[in-house]
mmCIF file of C-alpha atoms and ligand atoms in Angstrom:
data_model
loop_
_atom_site.group_PDB
_atom_site.id
_atom_site.type_symbol
_atom_site.label_atom_id
_atom_site.label_comp_id
_atom_site.label_asym_id
_atom_site.label_seq_id
_atom_site.Cartn_x
_atom_site.Cartn_y
_atom_site.Cartn_z
ATOM 1 C CA MET A 312 -0.349 0.003 0.013
ATOM 2 C CA THR A 313 1.534 3.394 -0.813
ATOM 3 C CA GLN A 314 0.997 6.312 1.412
ATOM 4 C CA PRO A 315 0.035 9.534 0.731
ATOM 5 C CA HIS A 316 2.932 11.433 2.015
ATOM 6 C CA ALA A 317 5.834 10.567 3.337
ATOM 7 C CA PRO A 318 6.231 10.514 7.234
ATOM 8 C CA ARG A 319 8.537 12.771 8.954
ATOM 9 C CA ALA A 320 11.338 11.998 10.891
ATOM 10 C CA VAL A 321 12.581 13.203 14.006
ATOM 11 C CA PHE A 322 16.409 12.644 15.276
ATOM 12 C CA PRO A 323 16.322 13.524 18.738
ATOM 13 C CA GLY A 324 19.161 13.614 21.235
ATOM 14 C CA SER A 325 21.351 15.636 23.269
ATOM 15 C CA PHE A 326 23.985 16.901 21.210
ATOM 16 C CA ASP A 327 26.301 17.931 23.529
ATOM 17 C CA PRO A 328 28.127 18.282 21.250
ATOM 18 C CA PHE A 329 26.837 17.518 17.886
ATOM 19 C CA HIS A 330 29.773 15.227 15.965
ATOM 20 C CA VAL A 331 30.017 13.132 12.920
ATOM 21 C CA GLY A 332 28.710 9.959 13.608
ATOM 22 C CA HIS A 333 25.405 12.214 14.277
ATOM 23 C CA VAL A 334 26.274 13.879 10.695
ATOM 24 C CA ALA A 335 25.654 10.968 8.992
ATOM 25 C CA ILE A 336 22.993 9.292 10.724
ATOM 26 C CA VAL A 337 21.359 12.264 9.015
ATOM 27 C CA GLU A 338 22.957 11.721 5.947
ATOM 28 C CA ARG A 339 21.609 8.160 5.747
ATOM 29 C CA ALA A 340 18.054 8.884 6.969
ATOM 30 C CA LEU A 341 18.142 11.664 4.061
ATOM 31 C CA ARG A 342 18.045 8.485 1.853
ATOM 32 C CA ILE A 343 14.699 7.379 3.585
ATOM 33 C CA PHE A 344 12.922 10.279 4.429
ATOM 34 C CA PRO A 345 12.573 13.531 2.475
ATOM 35 C CA GLN A 346 12.983 16.193 5.706
ATOM 36 C CA VAL A 347 14.581 14.852 8.947
ATOM 37 C CA VAL A 348 14.113 17.743 11.983
ATOM 38 C CA VAL A 349 16.809 17.003 14.257
ATOM 39 C CA GLY A 350 15.494 17.308 17.974
ATOM 40 C CA VAL A 351 17.426 18.808 20.347
ATOM 41 C CA LEU A 352 16.545 18.139 23.943
ATOM 42 C CA GLN A 353 16.449 21.088 26.613
ATOM 43 C CA ASN A 354 16.849 19.032 29.870
ATOM 44 C CA THR A 355 19.413 17.103 29.889
ATOM 45 C CA GLY A 356 19.513 16.214 33.829
ATOM 46 C CA LYS A 357 23.360 16.210 33.033
ATOM 47 C CA ASP A 358 25.814 19.076 33.324
ATOM 48 C CA SER A 359 25.689 20.392 29.618
ATOM 49 C CA VAL A 360 28.805 21.864 27.848
ATOM 50 C CA PHE A 361 26.111 23.840 26.329
ATOM 51 C CA GLU A 362 23.031 25.207 26.417
ATOM 52 C CA ALA A 363 20.304 23.972 24.411
ATOM 53 C CA ASP A 364 19.786 27.074 22.269
ATOM 54 C CA GLU A 365 23.705 26.827 21.197
ATOM 55 C CA ARG A 366 23.489 23.290 21.024
ATOM 56 C CA ALA A 367 20.743 24.016 18.382
ATOM 57 C CA GLU A 368 22.363 27.176 17.025
ATOM 58 C CA MET A 369 25.413 25.496 15.873
ATOM 59 C CA ILE A 370 23.699 22.329 14.452
ATOM 60 C CA ARG A 371 21.686 24.899 12.332
ATOM 61 C CA GLU A 372 24.532 26.362 11.208
ATOM 62 C CA HIS A 373 26.149 23.259 9.789
ATOM 63 C CA TYR A 374 22.894 22.755 7.655
ATOM 64 C CA ARG A 375 22.075 26.083 6.654
ATOM 65 C CA ASP A 376 22.173 25.256 2.948
ATOM 66 C CA THR A 377 20.179 21.856 3.519
ATOM 67 C CA PRO A 378 16.401 23.107 3.761
ATOM 68 C CA ALA A 379 15.613 19.347 4.431
ATOM 69 C CA VAL A 380 17.019 19.179 8.014
ATOM 70 C CA GLU A 381 15.072 21.082 10.394
ATOM 71 C CA VAL A 382 17.246 21.791 13.853
ATOM 72 C CA ARG A 383 14.400 22.529 16.697
ATOM 73 C CA SER A 384 14.984 21.808 20.332
ATOM 74 C CA PHE A 385 12.459 20.326 22.518
ATOM 75 C CA ASP A 386 11.253 19.509 26.705
ATOM 76 C CA GLY A 387 9.137 16.903 28.091
ATOM 77 C CA LEU A 388 8.583 13.733 26.301
ATOM 78 C CA LEU A 389 9.560 13.323 22.675
ATOM 79 C CA VAL A 390 6.338 12.005 21.864
ATOM 80 C CA ASN A 391 5.186 15.181 22.626
ATOM 81 C CA PHE A 392 7.856 16.769 20.471
ATOM 82 C CA MET A 393 6.964 13.865 17.512
ATOM 83 C CA GLN A 394 3.515 14.915 17.353
ATOM 84 C CA ASP A 395 4.151 18.871 17.595
ATOM 85 C CA MET A 396 6.512 18.101 14.762
ATOM 86 C CA ASN A 397 4.118 15.929 12.789
ATOM 87 C CA ALA A 398 6.513 13.187 12.454
ATOM 88 C CA THR A 399 5.587 9.421 13.773
ATOM 89 C CA ILE A 400 9.136 8.247 12.724
ATOM 90 C CA ILE A 401 11.786 8.436 15.594
ATOM 91 C CA ILE A 402 15.839 8.091 14.359
ATOM 92 C CA ARG A 403 18.305 6.247 15.979
ATOM 93 C CA GLY A 404 22.024 5.464 15.585
ATOM 94 C CA MET A 405 22.969 2.193 17.099
ATOM 95 C CA ARG A 406 26.895 1.739 17.193
ATOM 96 C CA ALA A 407 27.091 -1.200 19.486
ATOM 97 C CA VAL A 408 25.998 -4.416 21.225
ATOM 98 C CA SER A 409 26.479 -1.921 24.476
ATOM 99 C CA ASP A 410 23.828 0.627 23.059
ATOM 100 C CA PHE A 411 20.775 -2.009 22.565
ATOM 101 C CA GLU A 412 19.312 -2.056 26.060
ATOM 102 C CA TYR A 413 18.617 1.362 26.205
ATOM 103 C CA GLU A 414 17.885 2.530 22.791
ATOM 104 C CA PHE A 415 14.935 -1.041 23.013
ATOM 105 C CA GLN A 416 13.841 0.149 25.959
ATOM 106 C CA MET A 417 13.441 3.476 24.930
ATOM 107 C CA ALA A 418 11.674 2.409 21.182
ATOM 108 C CA LEU A 419 9.216 0.584 23.087
ATOM 109 C CA MET A 420 8.598 2.891 25.953
ATOM 110 C CA ASN A 421 7.793 5.531 23.259
ATOM 111 C CA ARG A 422 5.580 3.137 21.442
ATOM 112 C CA ARG A 423 3.301 2.554 24.295
ATOM 113 C CA LEU A 424 3.612 5.923 25.666
ATOM 114 C CA TRP A 425 2.256 6.959 21.567
ATOM 115 C CA PRO A 426 1.617 4.007 19.534
ATOM 116 C CA PRO A 427 1.775 5.503 15.684
ATOM 117 C CA VAL A 428 5.344 5.666 16.579
ATOM 118 C CA GLU A 429 7.944 3.779 14.675
ATOM 119 C CA THR A 430 11.668 4.166 15.652
ATOM 120 C CA VAL A 431 14.507 2.929 12.867
ATOM 121 C CA PHE A 432 17.552 2.132 13.514
ATOM 122 C CA LEU A 433 20.514 3.509 11.410
ATOM 123 C CA THR A 434 24.201 2.021 11.253
ATOM 124 C CA PRO A 435 26.883 4.434 11.838
ATOM 125 C CA LYS A 436 29.997 5.169 9.531
ATOM 126 C CA GLU A 437 32.327 2.767 10.459
ATOM 127 C CA GLU A 438 35.308 4.662 10.710
ATOM 128 C CA VAL A 439 33.474 6.608 13.313
ATOM 129 C CA LEU A 440 32.307 3.981 15.306
ATOM 130 C CA TYR A 441 34.217 4.692 18.558
ATOM 131 C CA LEU A 442 32.717 8.525 18.793
ATOM 132 C CA SER A 443 30.795 9.999 21.409
ATOM 133 C CA SER A 444 30.333 13.106 22.621
ATOM 134 C CA ARG A 445 31.511 12.421 26.124
ATOM 135 C CA LEU A 446 34.237 11.396 24.014
ATOM 136 C CA VAL A 447 34.686 14.505 22.152
ATOM 137 C CA ARG A 448 34.252 16.385 24.877
ATOM 138 C CA GLU A 449 36.976 14.906 27.151
ATOM 139 C CA VAL A 450 39.798 15.487 24.169
ATOM 140 C CA VAL A 451 38.876 19.066 23.573
ATOM 141 C CA ALA A 452 38.681 19.931 27.665
ATOM 142 C CA LEU A 453 42.385 18.196 27.829
ATOM 143 C CA GLY A 454 43.666 19.881 24.359
ATOM 144 C CA GLY A 455 43.717 17.127 21.950
ATOM 145 C CA ASP A 456 42.064 18.114 18.743
ATOM 146 C CA VAL A 457 38.934 17.064 17.479
ATOM 147 C CA THR A 458 39.264 17.871 14.107
ATOM 148 C CA GLY A 459 37.609 16.018 11.748
ATOM 149 C CA LEU A 460 35.372 14.304 14.508
ATOM 150 C CA VAL A 461 32.976 17.402 14.846
ATOM 151 C CA PRO A 462 31.411 19.818 12.458
ATOM 152 C CA ASP A 463 33.885 23.193 12.061
ATOM 153 C CA ALA A 464 31.062 24.842 13.391
ATOM 154 C CA VAL A 465 31.209 23.247 16.418
ATOM 155 C CA ARG A 466 34.870 22.589 16.709
ATOM 156 C CA GLN A 467 35.440 26.324 16.949
ATOM 157 C CA ARG A 468 32.322 26.940 19.497
ATOM 158 C CA LEU A 469 34.360 24.173 21.729
ATOM 159 C CA GLU A 470 37.353 25.065 21.688
ATOM 160 C CA ILE A 471 36.426 28.875 23.139
ATOM 161 C CA ARG A 472 34.144 27.173 25.475
ATOM 162 C CA PHE A 473 37.096 25.241 26.692
ATOM 163 C CA ARG A 474 39.504 27.344 26.765
ATOM 164 C CA GLU A 475 37.585 30.731 28.568
ATOM 165 C CA THR A 476 35.943 27.973 31.448
ATOM 166 C CA ASN A 477 38.444 25.430 31.655
ATOM 167 C CA THR A 478 35.819 23.369 32.537
ATOM 168 C CA PRO A 479 36.114 19.304 33.135
ATOM 169 C CA PRO A 480 34.633 16.872 30.618
ATOM 170 C CA GLY A 481 30.929 15.778 32.018
HETATM 171 O O1 PNS B 768 21.356 11.689 22.504
HETATM 172 P P1 PNS B 768 20.951 10.898 23.526
HETATM 173 O O2 PNS B 768 21.229 11.809 25.340
HETATM 174 O O3 PNS B 768 20.812 9.315 23.753
HETATM 175 O O4 PNS B 768 19.117 10.996 23.823
HETATM 176 C C1 PNS B 768 18.419 10.677 24.671
HETATM 177 C C2 PNS B 768 16.906 11.755 24.394
HETATM 178 C C3 PNS B 768 16.694 12.239 23.718
HETATM 179 C C4 PNS B 768 16.438 10.493 22.891
HETATM 180 C C5 PNS B 768 16.135 10.823 25.312
HETATM 181 O O5 PNS B 768 17.126 11.276 26.677
HETATM 182 C C6 PNS B 768 14.618 11.139 24.928
HETATM 183 O O6 PNS B 768 13.925 10.604 24.446
HETATM 184 N N1 PNS B 768 13.854 12.058 25.833
HETATM 185 C C7 PNS B 768 13.041 13.203 25.594
HETATM 186 C C8 PNS B 768 12.508 12.100 27.157
HETATM 187 C C9 PNS B 768 11.204 11.590 27.054
HETATM 188 O O7 PNS B 768 10.542 11.136 26.229
HETATM 189 N N2 PNS B 768 11.647 10.032 27.686
HETATM 190 C C10 PNS B 768 10.799 9.042 27.972
HETATM 191 C C11 PNS B 768 10.932 8.060 26.712
HETATM 192 S S1 PNS B 768 12.157 7.034 26.956
#
């Protein structure tokens, strides 16, 4: 059965910061869905390096010439945000077996909360399989170079942030 409209997809996350592994997931998602909304969680419950608005701004900057990608921040339940966005597909990257349990629980809980939702798991770029936002924060905080691991807009702001505050990695 063909669908009259392609479903809208949301790629949610903390994105503290957004890195090239995330970029690759968005790229793959765009092969399946005509439009992807990157949903930046506002209150991560962790000590974020960047405020949600800053995280969203950097991602927006990266996609400024890609109209198929929209960037929004959200608070509260993801399924409520999905409904506000008129989207039914959640995109998540799954890097390793260690991600599985958490991702599986989230997918089932989201479906329980809002049955029309479907979670689509995409495989990461193998060259950066090891990459995580936590590692990026740690490397930058210790003076390491993350060129090529995060978009340029993100790298510049990260370096400034850690130079200014000398914040230890969260
Ligand atoms: O990048 P992260 O931190 O793994 O992303 C986690 C995220 C944002 C997808 C998840 O924490 C989330 O959806 N939070 C919103 C709150 C919510 O809806 N919780 C119930 C679903 S399990």
